[in-house]
Structure formats: structure tokens, C-alpha cells
Coordinates of C-alpha atoms in Angstrom, one line a residue:
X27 CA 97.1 89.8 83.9
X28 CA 98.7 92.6 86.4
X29 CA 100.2 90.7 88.8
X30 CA 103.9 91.2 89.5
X31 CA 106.4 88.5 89.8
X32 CA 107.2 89.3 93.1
X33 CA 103.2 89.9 94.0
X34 CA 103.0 86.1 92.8
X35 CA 105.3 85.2 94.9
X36 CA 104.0 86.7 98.3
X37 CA 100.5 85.3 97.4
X38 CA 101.8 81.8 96.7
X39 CA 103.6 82.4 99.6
X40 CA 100.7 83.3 102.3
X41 CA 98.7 80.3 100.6
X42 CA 101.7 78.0 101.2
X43 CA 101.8 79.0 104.9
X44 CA 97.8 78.0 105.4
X45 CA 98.6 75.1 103.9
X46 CA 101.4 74.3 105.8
X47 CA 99.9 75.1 108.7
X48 CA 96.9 72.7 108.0
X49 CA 98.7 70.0 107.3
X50 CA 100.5 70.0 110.7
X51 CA 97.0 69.8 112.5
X52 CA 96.6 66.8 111.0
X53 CA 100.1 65.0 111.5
X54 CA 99.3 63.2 114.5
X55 CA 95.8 61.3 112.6
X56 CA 97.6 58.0 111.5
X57 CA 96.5 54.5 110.8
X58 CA 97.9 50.8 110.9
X59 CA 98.0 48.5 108.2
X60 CA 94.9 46.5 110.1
X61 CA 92.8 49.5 110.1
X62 CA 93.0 50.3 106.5
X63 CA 89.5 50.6 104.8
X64 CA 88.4 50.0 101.2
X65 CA 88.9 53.4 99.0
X66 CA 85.1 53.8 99.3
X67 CA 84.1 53.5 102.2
X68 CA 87.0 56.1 102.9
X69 CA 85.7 58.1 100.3
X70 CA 82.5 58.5 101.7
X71 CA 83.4 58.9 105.1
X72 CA 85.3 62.0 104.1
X73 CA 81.7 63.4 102.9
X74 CA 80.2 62.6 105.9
X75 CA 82.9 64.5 108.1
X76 CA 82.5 67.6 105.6
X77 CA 79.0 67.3 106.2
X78 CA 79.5 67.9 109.9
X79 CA 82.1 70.9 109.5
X80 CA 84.7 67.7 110.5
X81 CA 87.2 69.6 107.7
X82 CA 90.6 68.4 108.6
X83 CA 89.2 64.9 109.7
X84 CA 87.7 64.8 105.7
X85 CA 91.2 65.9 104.4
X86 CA 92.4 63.0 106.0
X87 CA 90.2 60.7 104.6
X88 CA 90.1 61.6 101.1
X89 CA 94.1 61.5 101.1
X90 CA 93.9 57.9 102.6
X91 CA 91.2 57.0 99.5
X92 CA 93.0 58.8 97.2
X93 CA 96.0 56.2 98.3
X94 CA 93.7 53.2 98.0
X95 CA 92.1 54.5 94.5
X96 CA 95.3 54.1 93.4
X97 CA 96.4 51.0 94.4
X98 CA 93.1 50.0 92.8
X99 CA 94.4 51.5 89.5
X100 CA 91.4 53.7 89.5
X101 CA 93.1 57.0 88.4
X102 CA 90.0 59.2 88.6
X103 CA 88.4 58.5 91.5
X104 CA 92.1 59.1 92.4
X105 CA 92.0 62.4 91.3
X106 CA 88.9 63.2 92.3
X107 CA 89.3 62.7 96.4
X108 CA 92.9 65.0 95.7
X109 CA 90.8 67.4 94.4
X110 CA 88.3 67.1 97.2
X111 CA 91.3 67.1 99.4
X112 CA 93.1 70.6 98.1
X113 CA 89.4 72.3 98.0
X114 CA 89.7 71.6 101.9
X115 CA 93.4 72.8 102.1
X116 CA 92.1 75.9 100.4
X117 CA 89.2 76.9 103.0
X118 CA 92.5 77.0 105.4
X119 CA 94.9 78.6 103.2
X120 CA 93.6 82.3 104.3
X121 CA 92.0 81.2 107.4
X122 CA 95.4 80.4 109.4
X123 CA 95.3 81.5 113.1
X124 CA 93.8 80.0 116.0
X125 CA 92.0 82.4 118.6
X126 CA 95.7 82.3 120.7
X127 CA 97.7 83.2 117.5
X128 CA 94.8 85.6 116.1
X129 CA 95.4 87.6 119.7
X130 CA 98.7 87.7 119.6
X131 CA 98.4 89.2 116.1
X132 CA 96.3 92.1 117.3
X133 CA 98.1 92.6 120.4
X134 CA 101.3 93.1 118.4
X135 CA 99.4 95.6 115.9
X136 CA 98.0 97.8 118.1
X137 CA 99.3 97.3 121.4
X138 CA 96.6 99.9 123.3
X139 CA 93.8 97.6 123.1
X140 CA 93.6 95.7 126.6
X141 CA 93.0 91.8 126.5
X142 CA 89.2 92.5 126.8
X143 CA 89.1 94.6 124.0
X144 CA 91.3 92.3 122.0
X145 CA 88.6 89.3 123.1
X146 CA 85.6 91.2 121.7
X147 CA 87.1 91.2 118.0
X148 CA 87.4 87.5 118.8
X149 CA 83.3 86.8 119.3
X150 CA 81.5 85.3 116.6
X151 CA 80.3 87.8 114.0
X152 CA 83.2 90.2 115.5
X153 CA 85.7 88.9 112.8
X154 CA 86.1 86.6 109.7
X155 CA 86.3 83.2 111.1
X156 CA 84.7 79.4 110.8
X157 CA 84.6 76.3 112.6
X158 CA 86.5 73.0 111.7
X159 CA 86.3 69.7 114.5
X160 CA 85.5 72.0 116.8
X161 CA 87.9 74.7 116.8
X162 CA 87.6 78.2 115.7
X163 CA 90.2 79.6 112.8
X164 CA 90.9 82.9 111.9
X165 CA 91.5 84.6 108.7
X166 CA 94.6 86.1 108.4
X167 CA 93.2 89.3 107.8
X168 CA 92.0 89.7 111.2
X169 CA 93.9 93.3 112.2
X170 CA 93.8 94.7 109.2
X171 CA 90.0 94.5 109.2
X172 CA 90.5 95.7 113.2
X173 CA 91.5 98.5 111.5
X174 CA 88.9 99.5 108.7
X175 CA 86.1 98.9 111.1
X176 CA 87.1 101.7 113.4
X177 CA 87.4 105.0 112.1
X178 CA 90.2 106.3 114.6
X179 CA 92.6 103.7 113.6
X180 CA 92.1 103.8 109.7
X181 CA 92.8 108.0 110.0
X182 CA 96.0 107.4 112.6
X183 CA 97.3 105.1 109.5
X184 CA 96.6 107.8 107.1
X185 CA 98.1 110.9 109.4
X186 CA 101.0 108.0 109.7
X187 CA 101.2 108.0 105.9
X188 CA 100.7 111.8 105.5
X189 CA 98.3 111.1 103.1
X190 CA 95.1 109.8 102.7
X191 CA 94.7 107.7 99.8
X192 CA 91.9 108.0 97.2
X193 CA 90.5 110.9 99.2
X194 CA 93.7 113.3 98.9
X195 CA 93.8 112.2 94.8
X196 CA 90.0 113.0 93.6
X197 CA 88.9 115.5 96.3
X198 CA 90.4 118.0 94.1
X199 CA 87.8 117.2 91.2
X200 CA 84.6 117.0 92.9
X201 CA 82.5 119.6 92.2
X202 CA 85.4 121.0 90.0
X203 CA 85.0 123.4 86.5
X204 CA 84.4 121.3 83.7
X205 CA 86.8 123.0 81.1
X206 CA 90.0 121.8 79.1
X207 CA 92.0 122.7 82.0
X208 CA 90.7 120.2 84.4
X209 CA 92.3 116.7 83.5
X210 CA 89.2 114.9 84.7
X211 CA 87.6 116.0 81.3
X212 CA 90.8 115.1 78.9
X213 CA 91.3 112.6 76.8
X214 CA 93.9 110.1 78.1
X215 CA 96.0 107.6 76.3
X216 CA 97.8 105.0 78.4
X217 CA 100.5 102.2 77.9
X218 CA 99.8 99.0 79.9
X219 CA 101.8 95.8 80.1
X220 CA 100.4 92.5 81.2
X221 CA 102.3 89.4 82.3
X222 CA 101.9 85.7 83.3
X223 CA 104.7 83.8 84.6
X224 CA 104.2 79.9 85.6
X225 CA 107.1 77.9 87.4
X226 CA 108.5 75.9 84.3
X227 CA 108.7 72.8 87.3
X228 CA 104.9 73.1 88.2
X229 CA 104.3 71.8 84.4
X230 CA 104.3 68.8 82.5
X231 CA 107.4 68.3 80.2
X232 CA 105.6 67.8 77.5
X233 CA 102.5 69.0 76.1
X234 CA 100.6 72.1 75.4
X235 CA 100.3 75.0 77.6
X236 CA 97.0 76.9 76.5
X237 CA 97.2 80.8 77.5
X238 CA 94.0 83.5 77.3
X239 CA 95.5 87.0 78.0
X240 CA 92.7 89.9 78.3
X241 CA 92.8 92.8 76.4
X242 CA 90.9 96.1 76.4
X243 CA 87.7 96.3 73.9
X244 CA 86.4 99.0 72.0
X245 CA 83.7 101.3 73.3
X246 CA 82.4 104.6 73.5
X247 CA 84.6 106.2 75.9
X248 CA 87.6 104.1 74.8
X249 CA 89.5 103.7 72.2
X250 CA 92.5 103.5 69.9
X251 CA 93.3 100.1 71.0
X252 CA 96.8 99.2 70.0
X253 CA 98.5 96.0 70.5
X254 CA 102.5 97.3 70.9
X255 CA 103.6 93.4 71.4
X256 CA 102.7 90.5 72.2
X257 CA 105.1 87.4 73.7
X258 CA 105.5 84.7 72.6
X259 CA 104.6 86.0 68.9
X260 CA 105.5 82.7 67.4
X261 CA 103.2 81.0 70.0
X262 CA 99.7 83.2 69.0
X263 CA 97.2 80.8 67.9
X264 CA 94.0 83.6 67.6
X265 CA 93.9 87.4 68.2
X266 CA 94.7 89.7 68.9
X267 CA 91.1 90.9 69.8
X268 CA 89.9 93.9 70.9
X269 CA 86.1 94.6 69.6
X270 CA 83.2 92.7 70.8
X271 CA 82.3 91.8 74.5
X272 CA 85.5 89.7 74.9
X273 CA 89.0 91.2 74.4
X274 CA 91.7 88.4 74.3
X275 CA 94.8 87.0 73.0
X276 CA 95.2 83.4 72.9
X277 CA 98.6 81.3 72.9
X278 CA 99.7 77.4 72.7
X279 CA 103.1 77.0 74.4
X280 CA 104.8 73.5 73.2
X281 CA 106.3 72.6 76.9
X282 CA 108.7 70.3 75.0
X283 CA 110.3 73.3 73.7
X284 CA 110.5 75.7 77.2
X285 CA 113.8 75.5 79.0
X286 CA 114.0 79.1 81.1
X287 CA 113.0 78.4 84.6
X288 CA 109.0 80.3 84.1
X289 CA 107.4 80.4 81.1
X290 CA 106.4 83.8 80.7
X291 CA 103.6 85.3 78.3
X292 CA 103.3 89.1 78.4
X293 CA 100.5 91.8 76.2
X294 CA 101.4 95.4 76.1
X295 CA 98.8 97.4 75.0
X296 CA 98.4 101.0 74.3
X297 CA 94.3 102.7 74.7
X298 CA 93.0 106.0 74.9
X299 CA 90.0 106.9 77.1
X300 CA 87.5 109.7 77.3
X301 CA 85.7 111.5 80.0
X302 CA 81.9 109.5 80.5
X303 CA 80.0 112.0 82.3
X304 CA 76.7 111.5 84.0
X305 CA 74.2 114.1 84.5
X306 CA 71.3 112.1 85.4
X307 CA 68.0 113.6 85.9
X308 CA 66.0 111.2 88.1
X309 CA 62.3 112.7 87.1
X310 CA 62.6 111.8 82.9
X311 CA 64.0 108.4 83.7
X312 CA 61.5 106.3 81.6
X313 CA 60.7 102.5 82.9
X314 CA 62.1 99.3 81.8
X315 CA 61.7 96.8 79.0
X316 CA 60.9 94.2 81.7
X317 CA 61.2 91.5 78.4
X318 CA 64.6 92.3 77.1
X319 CA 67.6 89.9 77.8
X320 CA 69.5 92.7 79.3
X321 CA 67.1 93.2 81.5
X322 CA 66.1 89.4 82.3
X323 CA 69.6 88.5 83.1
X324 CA 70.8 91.3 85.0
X325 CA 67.9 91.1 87.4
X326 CA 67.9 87.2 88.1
X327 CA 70.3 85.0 90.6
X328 CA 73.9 84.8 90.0
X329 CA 76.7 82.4 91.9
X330 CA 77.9 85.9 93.5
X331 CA 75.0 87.7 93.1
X332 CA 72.7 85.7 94.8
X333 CA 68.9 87.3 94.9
X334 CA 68.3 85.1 98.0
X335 CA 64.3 85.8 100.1
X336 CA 66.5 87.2 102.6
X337 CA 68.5 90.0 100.5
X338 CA 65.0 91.0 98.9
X339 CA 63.4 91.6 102.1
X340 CA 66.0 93.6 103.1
X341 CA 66.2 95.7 99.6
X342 CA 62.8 96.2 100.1
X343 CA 63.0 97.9 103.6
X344 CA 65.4 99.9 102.3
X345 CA 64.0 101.9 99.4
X346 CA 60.8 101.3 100.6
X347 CA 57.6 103.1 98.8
X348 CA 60.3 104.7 96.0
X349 CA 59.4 103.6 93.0
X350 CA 61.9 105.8 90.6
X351 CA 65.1 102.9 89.8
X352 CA 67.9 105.9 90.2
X353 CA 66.6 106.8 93.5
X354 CA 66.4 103.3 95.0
X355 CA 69.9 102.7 93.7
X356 CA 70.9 105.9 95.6
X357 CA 69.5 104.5 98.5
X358 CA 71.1 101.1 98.2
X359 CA 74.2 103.0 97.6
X360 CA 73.8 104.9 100.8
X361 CA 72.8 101.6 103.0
X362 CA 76.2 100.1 101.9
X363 CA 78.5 103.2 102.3
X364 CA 76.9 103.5 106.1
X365 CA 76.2 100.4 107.6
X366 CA 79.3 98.1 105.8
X367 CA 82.6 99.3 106.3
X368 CA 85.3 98.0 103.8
X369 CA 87.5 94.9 104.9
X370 CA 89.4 92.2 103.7
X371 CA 87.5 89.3 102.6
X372 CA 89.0 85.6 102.1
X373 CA 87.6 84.8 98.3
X374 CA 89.7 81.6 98.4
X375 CA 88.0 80.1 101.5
X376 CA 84.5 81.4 100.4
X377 CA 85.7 79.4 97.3
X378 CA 86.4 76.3 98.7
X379 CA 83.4 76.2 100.8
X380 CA 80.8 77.1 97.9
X381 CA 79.5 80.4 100.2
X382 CA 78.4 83.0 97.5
X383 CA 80.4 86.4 98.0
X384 CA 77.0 88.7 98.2
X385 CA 75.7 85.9 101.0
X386 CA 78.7 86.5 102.6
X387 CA 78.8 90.1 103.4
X388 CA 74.9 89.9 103.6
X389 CA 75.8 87.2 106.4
X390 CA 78.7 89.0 108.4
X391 CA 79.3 92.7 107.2
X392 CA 82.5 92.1 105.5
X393 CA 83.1 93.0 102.2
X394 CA 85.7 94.4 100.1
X395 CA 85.2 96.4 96.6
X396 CA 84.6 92.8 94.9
X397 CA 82.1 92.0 98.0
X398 CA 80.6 95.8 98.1
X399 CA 80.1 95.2 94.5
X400 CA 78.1 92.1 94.2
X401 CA 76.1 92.7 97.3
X402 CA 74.7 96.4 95.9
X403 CA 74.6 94.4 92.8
X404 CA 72.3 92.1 94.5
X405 CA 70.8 94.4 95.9
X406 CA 69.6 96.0 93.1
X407 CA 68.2 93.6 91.5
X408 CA 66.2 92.6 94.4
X409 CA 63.8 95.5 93.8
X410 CA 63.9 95.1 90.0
X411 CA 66.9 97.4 88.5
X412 CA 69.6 96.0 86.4
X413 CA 72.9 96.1 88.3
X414 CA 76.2 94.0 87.5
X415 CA 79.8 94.1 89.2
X416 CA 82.5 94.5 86.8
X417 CA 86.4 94.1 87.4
X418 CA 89.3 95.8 85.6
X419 CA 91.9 98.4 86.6
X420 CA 91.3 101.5 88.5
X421 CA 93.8 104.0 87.8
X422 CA 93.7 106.4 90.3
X423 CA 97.5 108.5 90.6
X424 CA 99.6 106.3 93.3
X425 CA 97.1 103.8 93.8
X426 CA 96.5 102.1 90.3
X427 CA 95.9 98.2 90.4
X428 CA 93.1 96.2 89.8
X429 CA 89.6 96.6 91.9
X430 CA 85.8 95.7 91.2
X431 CA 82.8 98.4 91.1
X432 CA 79.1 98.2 90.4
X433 CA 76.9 99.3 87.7
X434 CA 73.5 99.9 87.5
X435 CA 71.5 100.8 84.2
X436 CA 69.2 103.6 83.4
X437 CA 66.7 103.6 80.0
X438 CA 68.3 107.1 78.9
X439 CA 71.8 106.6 80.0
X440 CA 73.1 103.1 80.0
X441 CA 75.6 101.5 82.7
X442 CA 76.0 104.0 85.6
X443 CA 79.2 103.2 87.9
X444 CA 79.2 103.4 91.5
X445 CA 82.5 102.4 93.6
X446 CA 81.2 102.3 97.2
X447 CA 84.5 101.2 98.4
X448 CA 86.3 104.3 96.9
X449 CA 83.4 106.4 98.8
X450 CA 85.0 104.7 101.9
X451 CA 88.2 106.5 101.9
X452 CA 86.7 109.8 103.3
X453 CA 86.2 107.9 106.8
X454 CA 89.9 107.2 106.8
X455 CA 91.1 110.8 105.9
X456 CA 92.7 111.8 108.7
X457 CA 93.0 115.5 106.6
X458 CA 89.3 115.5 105.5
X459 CA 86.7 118.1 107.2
X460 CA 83.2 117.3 107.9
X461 CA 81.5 119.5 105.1
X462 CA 84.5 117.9 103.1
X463 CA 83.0 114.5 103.6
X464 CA 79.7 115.4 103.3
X465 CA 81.0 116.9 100.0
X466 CA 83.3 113.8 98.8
X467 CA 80.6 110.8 99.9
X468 CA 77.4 112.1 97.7
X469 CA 79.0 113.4 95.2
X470 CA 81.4 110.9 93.3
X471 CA 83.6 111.7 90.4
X472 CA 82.1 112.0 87.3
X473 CA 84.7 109.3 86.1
X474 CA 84.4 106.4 84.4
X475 CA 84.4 104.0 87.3
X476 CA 82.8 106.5 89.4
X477 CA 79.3 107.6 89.7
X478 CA 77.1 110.7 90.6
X479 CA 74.5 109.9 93.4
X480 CA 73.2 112.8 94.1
X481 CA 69.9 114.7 93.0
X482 CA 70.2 116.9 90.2

């Protein structure tokens, strides 16, 4: 919903690279008319080589059935090995450098490191990477991550900035007066726009384009919800809503009748929001209703919040004999902030190759706030406490934008918000002193996508 034209573009344009990329590797596979094979047997030797991590040898087979399939006619069996064949261009489309072009790409970024030291981010388990006929690819992310796993580098960026993000913005408020001077406890009303644009020429010319647009919903600490304009008005099949669990406006564009070169759909929205503050005293926390639905599905296996034998053991060893449900989530909360630094994560390729995000960083240590999120999430629920990972915008001054947290829940106080990743920005402050962070990481701000983890 937030995403800029231009952000669109650079996206499309970094997955259009992978892609490109991949399909170059594969350029020199080529068959003769004597070799070609029924669409089947094709078919299912594409399986077979994604079976054995053969990915670009697959691609190359589905494309050939997906040729045969139709020259049989058979239109979804057609479709369905181009579909098998852009899930695999998709495990490449962030994973684009070999170990040659991922060195050169740390080399260039910070040009101190000697080749050894460039060769140990290159090690298995040193960096985001997988295996494909043999050879080793490497996300695109690779120096960037270089960066947020060592704490030197992230506060040279920062001093190079003059600023430390996140860090220089709420230090202020920790620990600050709670009176109608301090604009943590105010009432705020904001104006949001959101907008969708689609390439008119990636579309049909004729048909029905159907559009969901998200919209705030009512609740406690927000309110006011006011829908300012919505476009295409003429095009608004249902909504706008903005009570319930789901907020949402839904449109059904005629393509017959678009002739601009995107068709555009935009919301602006205008809600007010109130300070949520949570003083939790861990001694009158009561236990749960172990038979109510909120408990029963926050507590079980999600896709990305997989409760896996593995992540239990491990939640177990880390809160050990507590039993109270806020301290065990303080503990969890601590394990992630200290052992997991924050780093880019390729949620396309974990897409494409079916790897649930909390597995992931569970697996390899790398997780950003969506990652963070799920795995405390998972966490959580390991040892029995309702936790969830909710997305939306975090508007924090020069850094607003979209971002994922976690939530836990209490008996006595509901959905309590913890943002590990925010927590991470003291160990890039270049500007922050050591009682600073030791006052900044316990102690988050009592907003609402913040959380307080410290003992009252």
C-alpha cells in the first residue's frame, strides 16, 4: 500500500537483474530436434533435478515441457511447469552473485578487509547463500549484512551519517516525565496516502482488474478513522471498511476502459492514535485460559511460525525453570536482542523454496524485523505463551515506512509489543554511551509498537 512509484521500480528492477542473470547460466543447455522428449517425462525430470538441488537444470526442463504441453494443447499443464519454472527464477532473483562477484562486492564496500578476511564471510553459515548444480550463490545482500553483523562498521556508517537512526529519535523518551508536555503521551492524528500502480501492458486488455486496499481499523488506542478519498470512486465495489479485524476497500477496474500507461488505485486516510502504555507487574499476572481459541491458535504451528522439536528445545533452555509468561518472554526477548544481530533476509527466495522464515533465522542467524518477529514469535509459543507478528507502519520521525514487530499477550493486559530490531539500533550508535545502552536496550518505549521489558 506504501510503496512509491519509484520504490516499485528499483525492486522490480533488482528482481529483473536475478532473473536475468539466471537465465544466462542456463543459455548454453540446448537440445536437437532428435532429442526432444514427451512433455512428461520432461515434466518429471524437472522434479527430479529439484529434488537434488539441480535448480537451473529443473528450470530448463519445465520450460522445454511447458513447450511440449503446448503443442499438446494442454494449457494447464502448460501453465503449471511456467509456474514451476518462475518459482525457480524467483529462488535466484535475490540470490545473484557467485563467490567471485560476492568478493568483489565486499572488496569494493569496505576495502580494509584483506582477501582472508573477505573469504571468511564467504564460508558456509558466514553469509546468506545456497547451492544450485553445484555452485554456491550469494544473496545480494551480502555487505550490507557484513555490516550489521559487526558492530564497528554499523557505528562508522552512523558517525558517517551524523546520526544514528532510531536510537538518536526515541532515546530522548526513555525513561522520560509522563506529562502533557512530552509528545510520547499526546494524542496524534495523522494523514496517510496509499497507492498501487500496475503497468497498464502487464495486463490483459480486457477484463476485470480486482483491487483490496488496506485500511486502518478501529481500536482502543486508535481512532477517528476517516476516509478523505478514495480512487477510482466510480470503481468501489464494497467499503470502505474500517471496524472489525479486517480494514479494506475493494475495487473492480473494467481493463477495457484503462488507457493511461499504469492503472493507479490510491486510499488516503486520516486516523488519530493514543498513547498505549504498559506498566506490567509480572507478580499479579494470572495464568491462561489454556481452552480459548486465542489461546489455541496463537500457541500452535504457523507457515512462518513454525513450533518445530528443534525451536522448543531451544525455548526451553532458554527460560528454563521460569514459569511466570512475562518473564520468559523477557528472556526470549533478551536471547534475540544478544545472540541475532539484524540483517537482510531474501523473503522472495525463502518463498520460492518453501523454507519457513522462523526456520530460517533458527537455521542461519539472519533475520530482519519480519524474521526477528516470527522467530520470538515462535519462540514463545514454544513454552506456551501466546505471541503473533504483526506488520503495519512504524512511524518513527525520519525513518517512517513499513516494518513488522511481535506481540505477546498477558491475562491482565492484552497484546504487549516488543520490536527487537528497533532494540538493535543502540549497537549501531556511534553517539550512544554504555550506561546509555544499557538504558535504551531494557527499557523500550512505552509506544504503541514498542514494549517495556524490564521488571517493575
Amino acid at each position: 500500500m506504501s510503496t512509491t512509484q519509484s520504490g516499485r521500480r528499483t525492486m522490480v528492477g533488482r528482481l529483473y537483474t536475478g532473473m536475468i542473470l539466471f537465465l544466462i547460466l542456463i543459455t548454453g543447455t540446448s537440445i536437437t530436434a532428435d532429442e526432444i522428449q514427451s512433455p512428461e517425462i520432461l515434466f518429471q525430470q524437472a522434479e527430479k533435478a529439484m529434488n537434488d538441488s539441480r535448480f537451473e537444470e529443473a528450470y530448463y526442463f519445465f520450460i522445454n515441457s511447458s513447450v511440449e504441453y503446448a503443442a499438446e494443447g494442454n494449457q494447464e499443464k502448460k501453465l503449471d511447469a511456467l509456474r514451476q519454472a518462475k518459482r525457480i527464477s524467483w529462488m535466484f532473483s535475490e540470490m545473484i552473485y557467485n563467490q567471485t562477484s560476492a568478493d568483489e562486492t565486499i572488496a569494493h564496500t569496505f576495502p580494509q578487509f584483506s582477501h582472508d578476511e573477505r573469504s571468511a564471510f564467504l564460508k558456509s553459515g558466514a553469509s546468506i547463500q545456497f547451492v544450485s548444480d553445484g555452485k554456491t550463490y550469494y544473496y545480494e545482500g551480502i555487505a550490507r549484512n557484513v555490516q550489521y553483523h559487526n558492530k564497528t562498521l554499523s557505528q562508522n556508517m552512523t558517525r558517517s551519517l551524523n546520526e544514528s537512526p532510531f536510537f538518536d529519535q526515541i532515546m530522548p523518551y526513555i525513561n522520560a516525565p509522563r506529562d502533557e508536555k512530552n509528545p510520547l503521551y499526546q494524542n496524534h492524528t495523522f494523514v496517510g496516502t496509499g497507492k498501487m500502480s500496475i503497468p497498464r501492458n502487464l495486463l490483459p486488455d480486457n477484463g476485470t482488474l480486482q483491487v483490496w486496499l488496506p485500511l486502518p481499523v478501529e481500536i482502543e488506542s486508535q481512532t477517528n478513522i476517516s476516509v478523505l478519498s478514495l480512487e477510482p470512486e466510480d470503481d468501489v465495489i464494497s467499503g470502505p471498511v474500517t471496524t472489525g479485524t479486517i480494514g479494506e476497500v475493494y475495487f473492480e477496474i473494467p481493463l477495457d476502459e484503462v488507457t493511461s500507461e499504469y492503472v493507479n488505485t490510491s486510499v488516503e486516510v486520516a486516523v488519530t492514535t493514543s498513547p498505549r502504555i504498559n506498566n506490567v507487574n509480572p507478580d499479579l499476572i494470572s495464568g491462561y485460559d489454556t481452552s480459548s481459541m486465542l489461546y489455541q491458535r496463537y500457541t500452535h504451528s504457523q507457515p512462518n511460525i513454525n513450533v518445530t522439536p528443534e525451536i522448543v528445545e531451544l525455548a526451553h533452555e532458554i527460560v528454563g525453570d521460569e514459569k511466570n509468561p512475562y518473564k520468559k518472554a523477557k528472556l526470549i526477548y533478551n536471547y534475540i536482542l544478544n545472540t541475532l544481530p539484524y540483517s537482510n533476509v531474501p523473503h522472495s527466495h525463502l518463498t520460492a523454496m518453501n523454507i519457513s522464515e522462523s526456520d530460517f533465522v533458527h537455521e542461519t542467524g539472519f533475520g530482519d524485523c519480519g524474521t526477528q518477529s516470527v522467530y520470538f514469535s515462535a519462540l514463545c509459543r514454544a513454552v506456551g505463551i501466546p505471541a503473533r507478528a504483526p506488520g503495519g507502519y512504524q512511524i518513527v520521525p525520519g525513518h517512517q515506512g513499513t516494518h513488522f514487530w511481535a506481540e505477546f499477550y498477558l491475562p491482565e493486559y492484552g497484546w504487549i509489543p516488543v520490536d527487537v530490531t528497533v532494540a538493535d539500533a543502540a549497537d549501531w550508535a556511534y553517539n550512544a554511551t554504555p550506561e546509555q545502552i544499557a538504558e535504551y536496550n531494557p527499557t523500550l518505549p512505552l509506544t504503541r509498537n514498542k514494549c517495556v521489558l524490564s521488571d517493575v
